[in-house]
Tab-separated table of C-alpha atoms in Angstrom:
chain	number	residue	atom	x	y	z
Z	194	UNK	CA	0.000	0.000	0.000
Z	195	UNK	CA	1.394	3.369	-1.043
Z	196	UNK	CA	1.724	5.842	1.783
Z	197	UNK	CA	2.270	9.596	1.719
Z	198	UNK	CA	4.582	9.579	4.734
Z	199	UNK	CA	7.010	6.915	3.535
Z	200	UNK	CA	10.488	8.303	4.241
Z	201	UNK	CA	12.050	6.254	1.452
Z	202	UNK	CA	9.758	7.702	-1.219
Z	203	UNK	CA	10.895	11.318	-0.824
Z	204	UNK	CA	14.262	12.410	-2.201
Z	205	UNK	CA	13.679	16.014	-1.088
Z	206	UNK	CA	12.122	17.503	2.032
Z	207	UNK	CA	8.322	17.335	1.995
Z	208	UNK	CA	6.770	20.813	1.790
Z	209	UNK	CA	3.238	21.556	3.017
Z	210	UNK	CA	2.049	25.160	2.810
Z	211	UNK	CA	-1.100	27.221	3.043
Z	212	UNK	CA	-2.972	29.753	5.139
Z	213	UNK	CA	-3.319	29.575	8.892
Z	214	UNK	CA	-7.083	29.950	8.433
Z	215	UNK	CA	-9.368	29.659	5.445
Z	216	UNK	CA	-11.162	32.999	5.336
Z	217	UNK	CA	-12.928	33.367	1.982
Z	218	UNK	CA	-13.126	31.382	-1.266
Z	219	UNK	CA	-11.112	34.132	-2.985
Z	220	UNK	CA	-8.348	34.141	-0.353
Z	221	UNK	CA	-8.057	30.363	-0.557
Z	222	UNK	CA	-8.044	30.288	-4.359
Z	223	UNK	CA	-5.471	33.081	-4.711
Z	224	UNK	CA	-3.133	31.469	-2.193
Z	225	UNK	CA	-3.390	27.965	-3.628
Z	226	UNK	CA	-2.966	29.215	-7.204
Z	227	UNK	CA	0.351	30.849	-6.309
Z	228	UNK	CA	1.556	27.834	-4.327
Z	229	UNK	CA	0.696	25.408	-7.132
Z	230	UNK	CA	2.630	27.572	-9.589
Z	231	UNK	CA	5.701	26.854	-7.408
Z	232	UNK	CA	5.109	23.104	-7.556
Z	233	UNK	CA	3.626	22.823	-4.058
Z	234	UNK	CA	0.723	20.368	-4.117
Z	235	UNK	CA	0.247	19.639	-0.413
Z	236	UNK	CA	-1.897	22.430	1.024
Z	237	UNK	CA	-2.695	23.152	4.666
Z	238	UNK	CA	-5.569	25.305	5.839
Z	239	UNK	CA	-7.299	25.968	9.140
Z	240	UNK	CA	-10.981	25.101	9.276
Z	241	UNK	CA	-11.418	24.648	13.024
Z	242	UNK	CA	-8.890	26.711	14.973
Z	243	UNK	CA	-8.700	25.961	18.716
Z	244	UNK	CA	-7.396	29.144	20.304
Z	245	UNK	CA	-5.994	29.811	23.741
Z	246	UNK	CA	-8.506	32.531	24.654
Z	247	UNK	CA	-12.147	33.101	23.669
Z	248	UNK	CA	-12.800	35.946	21.269
Z	249	UNK	CA	-9.973	35.016	18.907
Z	250	UNK	CA	-10.910	33.873	15.427
Z	251	UNK	CA	-11.521	30.136	15.740
Z	252	UNK	CA	-12.033	29.306	12.081
Z	253	UNK	CA	-15.111	29.279	9.881
Z	254	UNK	CA	-15.757	25.612	10.558
Z	255	UNK	CA	-17.879	23.484	8.249
Z	256	UNK	CA	-18.651	26.340	5.871
Z	257	UNK	CA	-15.079	26.161	4.533
Z	258	UNK	CA	-15.152	22.457	3.645
Z	259	UNK	CA	-17.036	22.818	0.310
Z	260	UNK	CA	-14.551	25.539	-0.691
Z	261	UNK	CA	-11.744	23.012	-0.222
Z	262	UNK	CA	-13.569	20.540	-2.459
Z	263	UNK	CA	-13.854	23.204	-5.156
Z	264	UNK	CA	-10.128	23.954	-4.857
Z	265	UNK	CA	-9.287	20.252	-5.219
Z	266	UNK	CA	-11.410	20.067	-8.357
Z	267	UNK	CA	-9.625	23.098	-9.790
Z	268	UNK	CA	-5.993	22.367	-8.831
Z	269	UNK	CA	-3.920	19.134	-8.547
Z	270	UNK	CA	-3.547	19.329	-4.767
Z	271	UNK	CA	-4.094	17.321	-1.608
Z	272	UNK	CA	-5.485	19.131	1.394
Z	273	UNK	CA	-4.643	18.853	5.095
Z	274	UNK	CA	-6.726	20.241	7.970
Z	275	UNK	CA	-6.679	20.018	11.766
Z	276	UNK	CA	-9.349	17.974	13.537
Z	277	UNK	CA	-10.059	18.107	17.268
Z	278	UNK	CA	-13.032	15.761	17.690
Z	279	UNK	CA	-14.771	12.754	16.171
Z	280	UNK	CA	-17.348	15.122	14.654
Z	281	UNK	CA	-14.579	17.041	12.879
Z	282	UNK	CA	-13.260	13.758	11.490
Z	283	UNK	CA	-16.695	12.753	10.221
Z	284	UNK	CA	-17.205	16.067	8.428
Z	285	UNK	CA	-13.667	16.052	6.997
Z	286	UNK	CA	-14.069	12.564	5.560
Z	287	UNK	CA	-17.484	13.456	4.125
Z	288	UNK	CA	-15.825	16.317	2.230
Z	289	UNK	CA	-12.921	14.166	0.978
Z	290	UNK	CA	-10.151	15.845	2.949
Z	291	UNK	CA	-6.896	14.030	2.128
Z	292	UNK	CA	-4.777	14.495	5.266
Z	293	UNK	CA	-5.686	15.137	8.899
Z	294	UNK	CA	-3.576	16.517	11.689
Z	295	UNK	CA	-4.004	16.490	15.441
Z	296	UNK	CA	-3.095	19.850	16.947
Z	297	UNK	CA	-0.894	20.623	19.929
Z	298	UNK	CA	-3.848	21.470	22.162
Z	299	UNK	CA	-5.417	18.104	21.361
Z	300	UNK	CA	-2.253	16.023	21.730
Z	301	UNK	CA	-1.972	17.184	25.321
Z	302	UNK	CA	-5.251	15.378	26.160
Z	303	UNK	CA	-5.158	11.550	25.843
Z	304	UNK	CA	-8.980	11.383	25.894
Z	305	UNK	CA	-9.205	13.663	22.857
Z	306	UNK	CA	-6.481	11.734	21.046
Z	307	UNK	CA	-8.248	8.437	21.748
Z	308	UNK	CA	-11.571	9.842	20.491
Z	309	UNK	CA	-10.024	11.018	17.222
Z	310	UNK	CA	-8.101	7.760	16.770
Z	311	UNK	CA	-11.153	5.555	17.317
Z	312	UNK	CA	-13.169	7.637	14.857
Z	313	UNK	CA	-10.588	6.660	12.204
Z	314	UNK	CA	-10.647	2.923	12.852
Z	315	UNK	CA	-10.775	1.179	9.484
Z	316	UNK	CA	-10.076	4.392	7.554
Z	317	UNK	CA	-7.042	4.641	5.276
Z	318	UNK	CA	-5.929	8.280	5.564
Z	319	UNK	CA	-2.606	10.003	6.345
Z	320	UNK	CA	-2.452	11.533	9.838
Z	321	UNK	CA	0.035	14.021	11.290
Z	322	UNK	CA	0.418	14.460	15.053
Z	323	UNK	CA	1.780	17.694	16.477
Z	324	UNK	CA	3.787	17.696	19.677
Z	325	UNK	CA	1.761	18.669	22.774
Z	326	UNK	CA	1.776	22.307	23.876
Z	327	UNK	CA	3.837	21.468	26.957
Z	328	UNK	CA	7.265	19.787	26.669
Z	329	UNK	CA	6.088	16.276	27.551
Z	330	UNK	CA	7.727	13.604	25.399
Z	331	UNK	CA	5.550	10.822	26.828
Z	332	UNK	CA	2.331	12.530	25.702
Z	333	UNK	CA	3.679	12.808	22.150
Z	334	UNK	CA	4.783	9.176	22.114
Z	335	UNK	CA	1.460	8.091	23.603
Z	336	UNK	CA	-0.499	9.926	20.910
Z	337	UNK	CA	1.410	8.108	18.168
Z	338	UNK	CA	0.899	4.769	19.895
Z	339	UNK	CA	-2.872	5.351	20.114
Z	340	UNK	CA	-3.116	5.842	16.352
Z	341	UNK	CA	-0.862	2.893	15.648
Z	342	UNK	CA	-2.981	0.712	17.911
Z	343	UNK	CA	-6.158	1.361	15.928
Z	344	UNK	CA	-4.353	0.581	12.663
Z	345	UNK	CA	-3.365	3.932	11.129
Z	346	UNK	CA	-0.264	3.136	9.062
Z	347	UNK	CA	0.391	6.415	7.262
Z	348	UNK	CA	1.659	8.542	10.150
Z	349	UNK	CA	3.945	11.548	10.511
Z	350	UNK	CA	4.667	13.903	13.383
Z	351	UNK	CA	4.981	17.691	13.443
Z	352	UNK	CA	7.397	19.553	15.689
Z	353	UNK	CA	5.801	22.961	16.339
Z	354	UNK	CA	7.640	23.968	19.503
Z	355	UNK	CA	6.580	24.164	23.146
Z	356	UNK	CA	5.092	26.797	25.425
Z	357	UNK	CA	7.793	28.457	27.503
Z	358	UNK	CA	7.117	31.762	29.249
Z	359	UNK	CA	10.865	32.422	29.580
Z	360	UNK	CA	11.510	32.437	25.834
Z	361	UNK	CA	11.627	36.026	24.590
Z	362	UNK	CA	12.589	35.099	21.014
Z	363	UNK	CA	10.241	32.375	19.820
Z	364	UNK	CA	6.485	32.110	19.979
Z	365	UNK	CA	7.036	28.483	20.988
Z	366	UNK	CA	10.453	27.297	22.125
Z	367	UNK	CA	11.897	24.728	19.697
Z	368	UNK	CA	13.578	22.692	22.464
Z	369	UNK	CA	15.308	20.680	19.735
Z	370	UNK	CA	16.407	17.974	22.161
Z	371	UNK	CA	12.789	16.738	22.492
Z	372	UNK	CA	12.174	15.932	18.788
Z	373	UNK	CA	15.676	14.453	18.617
Z	374	UNK	CA	14.830	12.175	21.552
Z	375	UNK	CA	11.459	11.366	19.956
Z	376	UNK	CA	13.221	10.078	16.842
Z	377	UNK	CA	15.076	7.486	18.889
Z	378	UNK	CA	11.675	5.949	19.690
Z	379	UNK	CA	10.226	6.160	16.157
Z	380	UNK	CA	13.155	6.341	13.698
Z	381	UNK	CA	10.972	5.365	10.735
Z	382	UNK	CA	8.326	8.071	11.198
Z	383	UNK	CA	8.603	11.200	9.100
Z	384	UNK	CA	9.214	14.262	11.262
Z	385	UNK	CA	8.015	17.583	9.842
Z	386	UNK	CA	8.996	20.935	11.299
Z	387	UNK	CA	6.583	23.842	11.708
Z	388	UNK	CA	8.811	26.943	11.631
Z	389	UNK	CA	5.791	29.258	11.514
Z	390	UNK	CA	4.468	28.347	14.961
Z	391	UNK	CA	7.930	28.073	16.487
Z	392	UNK	CA	9.014	31.515	15.297
Z	393	UNK	CA	5.796	33.531	15.511
Z	394	UNK	CA	7.544	36.103	13.285
Z	395	UNK	CA	8.027	35.746	9.554
Z	396	UNK	CA	11.636	36.953	9.607
Z	397	UNK	CA	12.549	34.018	11.868
Z	398	UNK	CA	10.817	31.375	9.739
Z	399	UNK	CA	13.805	30.822	7.385
Z	400	UNK	CA	16.208	30.490	10.330
Z	401	UNK	CA	14.072	27.829	12.038
Z	402	UNK	CA	13.440	26.032	8.743
Z	403	UNK	CA	17.169	25.821	7.975
Z	404	UNK	CA	17.921	24.585	11.486
Z	405	UNK	CA	15.333	21.818	11.018
Z	406	UNK	CA	16.876	20.728	7.733
Z	407	UNK	CA	20.335	20.804	9.328
Z	408	UNK	CA	18.949	18.369	11.911
Z	409	UNK	CA	17.692	16.097	9.120
Z	410	UNK	CA	13.961	16.765	9.502
Z	411	UNK	CA	11.954	15.200	6.690
Z	412	UNK	CA	9.873	18.205	5.746
Z	413	UNK	CA	8.345	21.579	6.582
Z	414	UNK	CA	4.769	22.760	7.118
Z	415	UNK	CA	4.646	26.528	6.607
Z	416	UNK	CA	1.878	29.090	6.829
Z	417	UNK	CA	1.460	31.066	3.606
Z	418	UNK	CA	-1.213	33.637	2.792
Z	419	UNK	CA	-1.804	35.751	-0.310
Z	420	UNK	CA	-2.040	38.867	1.894
Z	421	UNK	CA	-0.616	37.941	5.315
Z	422	UNK	CA	-0.816	41.429	6.827
Z	423	UNK	CA	-4.597	41.214	6.489
Z	424	UNK	CA	-4.861	37.619	7.735
Z	425	UNK	CA	-7.585	36.884	10.288
Z	426	UNK	CA	-5.180	34.832	12.425
Z	427	UNK	CA	-1.396	34.512	12.888
Z	428	UNK	CA	-0.715	37.425	10.544
Z	429	UNK	CA	2.802	38.068	11.874
Z	430	UNK	CA	4.152	34.612	11.035
Z	431	UNK	CA	2.701	33.988	7.561
Z	432	UNK	CA	4.674	34.395	4.350
Z	433	UNK	CA	3.379	35.435	0.962
Z	434	UNK	CA	3.704	32.595	-1.564
Z	435	UNK	CA	6.358	34.671	-3.352
Z	436	UNK	CA	8.407	35.072	-0.163
Z	437	UNK	CA	7.943	31.400	0.562
Z	438	UNK	CA	9.295	30.555	-2.888
Z	439	UNK	CA	12.387	32.682	-2.260
Z	440	UNK	CA	12.934	31.138	1.191
Z	441	UNK	CA	12.708	27.600	-0.150
Z	442	UNK	CA	15.206	28.443	-2.898
Z	443	UNK	CA	17.708	29.569	-0.244
Z	444	UNK	CA	17.385	26.568	2.071
Z	445	UNK	CA	20.175	23.990	1.990
Z	446	UNK	CA	19.722	20.290	2.588
Z	447	UNK	CA	22.610	18.399	4.140
Z	448	UNK	CA	24.072	15.044	3.183
Z	449	UNK	CA	22.707	12.240	5.332
Z	450	UNK	CA	25.055	9.482	4.197
Z	451	UNK	CA	28.817	9.736	3.737
Z	452	UNK	CA	30.206	7.661	0.884
Z	453	UNK	CA	33.767	8.836	0.400
Z	454	UNK	CA	36.300	6.971	2.558
Z	455	UNK	CA	38.227	10.175	3.271
Z	456	UNK	CA	35.079	11.889	4.539
Z	457	UNK	CA	34.262	8.914	6.757
Z	458	UNK	CA	37.766	8.967	8.216
Z	459	UNK	CA	37.570	12.681	8.971
Z	460	UNK	CA	34.167	12.215	10.590
Z	461	UNK	CA	35.469	9.358	12.740
Z	462	UNK	CA	38.420	11.489	13.883
Z	463	UNK	CA	36.187	14.412	14.870
Z	464	UNK	CA	33.829	12.060	16.705
Z	465	UNK	CA	36.784	10.608	18.566
Z	466	UNK	CA	37.758	14.102	19.675
Z	467	UNK	CA	34.170	14.733	20.824
Z	468	UNK	CA	34.273	11.503	22.834
Z	469	UNK	CA	37.461	12.668	24.546
Z	470	UNK	CA	35.970	16.102	25.247
Z	471	UNK	CA	32.888	14.452	26.773
Z	472	UNK	CA	35.124	12.260	28.946
Z	473	UNK	CA	36.984	15.365	30.138
Z	474	UNK	CA	33.647	17.043	30.940
Z	475	UNK	CA	32.548	14.068	33.026
Z	476	UNK	CA	35.833	14.013	34.921
Z	477	UNK	CA	35.440	17.736	35.664
Z	478	UNK	CA	31.859	17.122	36.791
Z	479	UNK	CA	33.054	14.300	39.067
Z	480	UNK	CA	35.625	16.634	40.650
Z	481	UNK	CA	32.982	19.302	41.165
Z	482	UNK	CA	30.610	16.894	42.903
Z	483	UNK	CA	33.415	15.730	45.193
Z	484	UNK	CA	33.916	19.361	46.235
Z	485	UNK	CA	30.155	19.715	46.723
Z	486	UNK	CA	30.268	16.760	49.131
Z	487	UNK	CA	33.116	18.407	51.047
Z	488	UNK	CA	31.276	21.699	51.376
Z	489	UNK	CA	28.165	19.824	52.456
Z	490	UNK	CA	30.079	18.163	55.266
Z	491	UNK	CA	31.604	21.514	56.296
Z	492	UNK	CA	28.185	23.206	56.374
Z	493	UNK	CA	26.776	20.473	58.585
Z	494	UNK	CA	29.665	20.523	61.046
Z	495	UNK	CA	29.466	24.330	61.309
Z	496	UNK	CA	25.646	24.524	61.354
Z	497	UNK	CA	25.478	26.438	58.060
Z	498	UNK	CA	22.326	26.326	55.913
Z	499	UNK	CA	22.611	24.265	52.729
Z	500	UNK	CA	21.172	26.982	50.476
Z	501	UNK	CA	23.193	30.200	50.431
Z	502	UNK	CA	21.384	32.603	48.110
Z	503	UNK	CA	24.213	35.107	47.806
Z	504	UNK	CA	26.590	32.375	46.649
Z	505	UNK	CA	24.041	30.977	44.231
Z	506	UNK	CA	23.394	34.452	42.777
Z	507	UNK	CA	27.133	34.892	42.309
Z	508	UNK	CA	27.364	31.599	40.392
Z	509	UNK	CA	24.237	32.277	38.357
Z	510	UNK	CA	25.538	35.724	37.340
Z	511	UNK	CA	29.184	34.858	36.695
Z	512	UNK	CA	29.076	31.522	34.852
Z	513	UNK	CA	27.063	32.718	31.844
Z	514	UNK	CA	29.528	35.611	31.499
Z	515	UNK	CA	32.448	33.174	31.620
Z	516	UNK	CA	30.751	31.058	28.985
Z	517	UNK	CA	29.982	34.022	26.767
Z	518	UNK	CA	33.647	35.043	26.841
Z	519	UNK	CA	34.404	31.574	25.425
Z	520	UNK	CA	31.833	31.916	22.675
Z	521	UNK	CA	29.199	29.815	24.451
Z	522	UNK	CA	25.494	30.550	24.624
Z	523	UNK	CA	24.885	32.183	28.045
Z	524	UNK	CA	21.333	30.791	28.161
Z	525	UNK	CA	22.757	27.281	27.797
Z	526	UNK	CA	25.236	27.927	30.607
Z	527	UNK	CA	22.429	29.238	32.829
Z	528	UNK	CA	20.419	26.082	32.204
Z	529	UNK	CA	23.390	23.787	32.855
Z	530	UNK	CA	24.314	25.492	36.122
Z	531	UNK	CA	20.664	25.521	37.169
Z	532	UNK	CA	20.666	21.731	36.901
Z	533	UNK	CA	24.041	21.503	38.675
Z	534	UNK	CA	22.734	23.705	41.475
Z	535	UNK	CA	19.710	21.467	41.991
Z	536	UNK	CA	21.967	18.407	42.127
Z	537	UNK	CA	24.336	20.162	44.558
Z	538	UNK	CA	21.449	20.972	46.914
Z	539	UNK	CA	20.228	17.389	46.697
Z	540	UNK	CA	23.712	16.010	47.415
Z	541	UNK	CA	24.321	18.345	50.369
Z	542	UNK	CA	20.890	17.556	51.811
Z	543	UNK	CA	21.604	13.831	51.580
Z	544	UNK	CA	24.915	14.358	53.422
Z	545	UNK	CA	23.111	16.305	56.147
Z	546	UNK	CA	20.500	13.555	56.529
Z	547	UNK	CA	23.201	10.852	56.610
Z	548	UNK	CA	25.218	12.641	59.312
Z	549	UNK	CA	22.109	13.228	61.434
Z	550	UNK	CA	21.030	9.588	61.126
Z	551	UNK	CA	24.468	8.438	62.338
Z	552	UNK	CA	24.324	10.663	65.423
């Protein structure tokens, strides 16, 4: 059985594009016409739009489905929409929608995922599953497993970033380590990146898209609108089809397999150096934790509180600056030392408990 999301059948990254929301027949037609002229034949469009707060535009709903059918009769395209309930699925199938996706606000709820999955039992249709809003790998894995269990074979996942109130750059933090970890569980599933929802700003879309391709993502799903500044939703992150065409022409795909012996040898040498650097890091971490144990014992013997806020503030302020002077990302250094601090507190507390239990 031929499947859309078969990794081996695509020599180039899969591109899905279209408006955040379907607004009018004219808007949909104009956008699709321009995208088709670029060779894009997988179109996305919002019919039902679950929004965070009431009052936002939540899609036209069922009224837009016949417009999609008219577009499919006019242009050689397949159409993808988001569904959030069994009723949505029923209406989508009745209007011959080609591809369904489960949104981030649905993936976070196992009951909703199960309802949508069961409504597709016995149906042969491609399904894409977005990561949940919150950075919970298990929820994402569980959603895929629910669809696999009811027999959906043609599956892909979409990485659209995660809510993070601390991120001042992205609309949704990419947290690249989560999709990378996900791929270790499902190496054969296509993983598609959504740079529009990660960036929230159209000037960041190319940067996120290139990063995804550098990490060997299998495709991109991008919001494109014939007049994005007048869009009824997500105006700031949508590209005109013309700008999308230019962006795609500038993106570079990386080699996945190395064939030349010389290249393989160079790669092996660099990896060996990385292994040694990692070993050195672990030895340094071991030395640091030994010192943490010593200071924990000293604090106990001298009746000093484990948590010293002035010292922690000094570390939290100075280490990112040290890292930045070495060309390292200060936000990364903050995160690393935040984890180290938590482990230091845990270690010192354990020492305190052990000493008290021996007395």
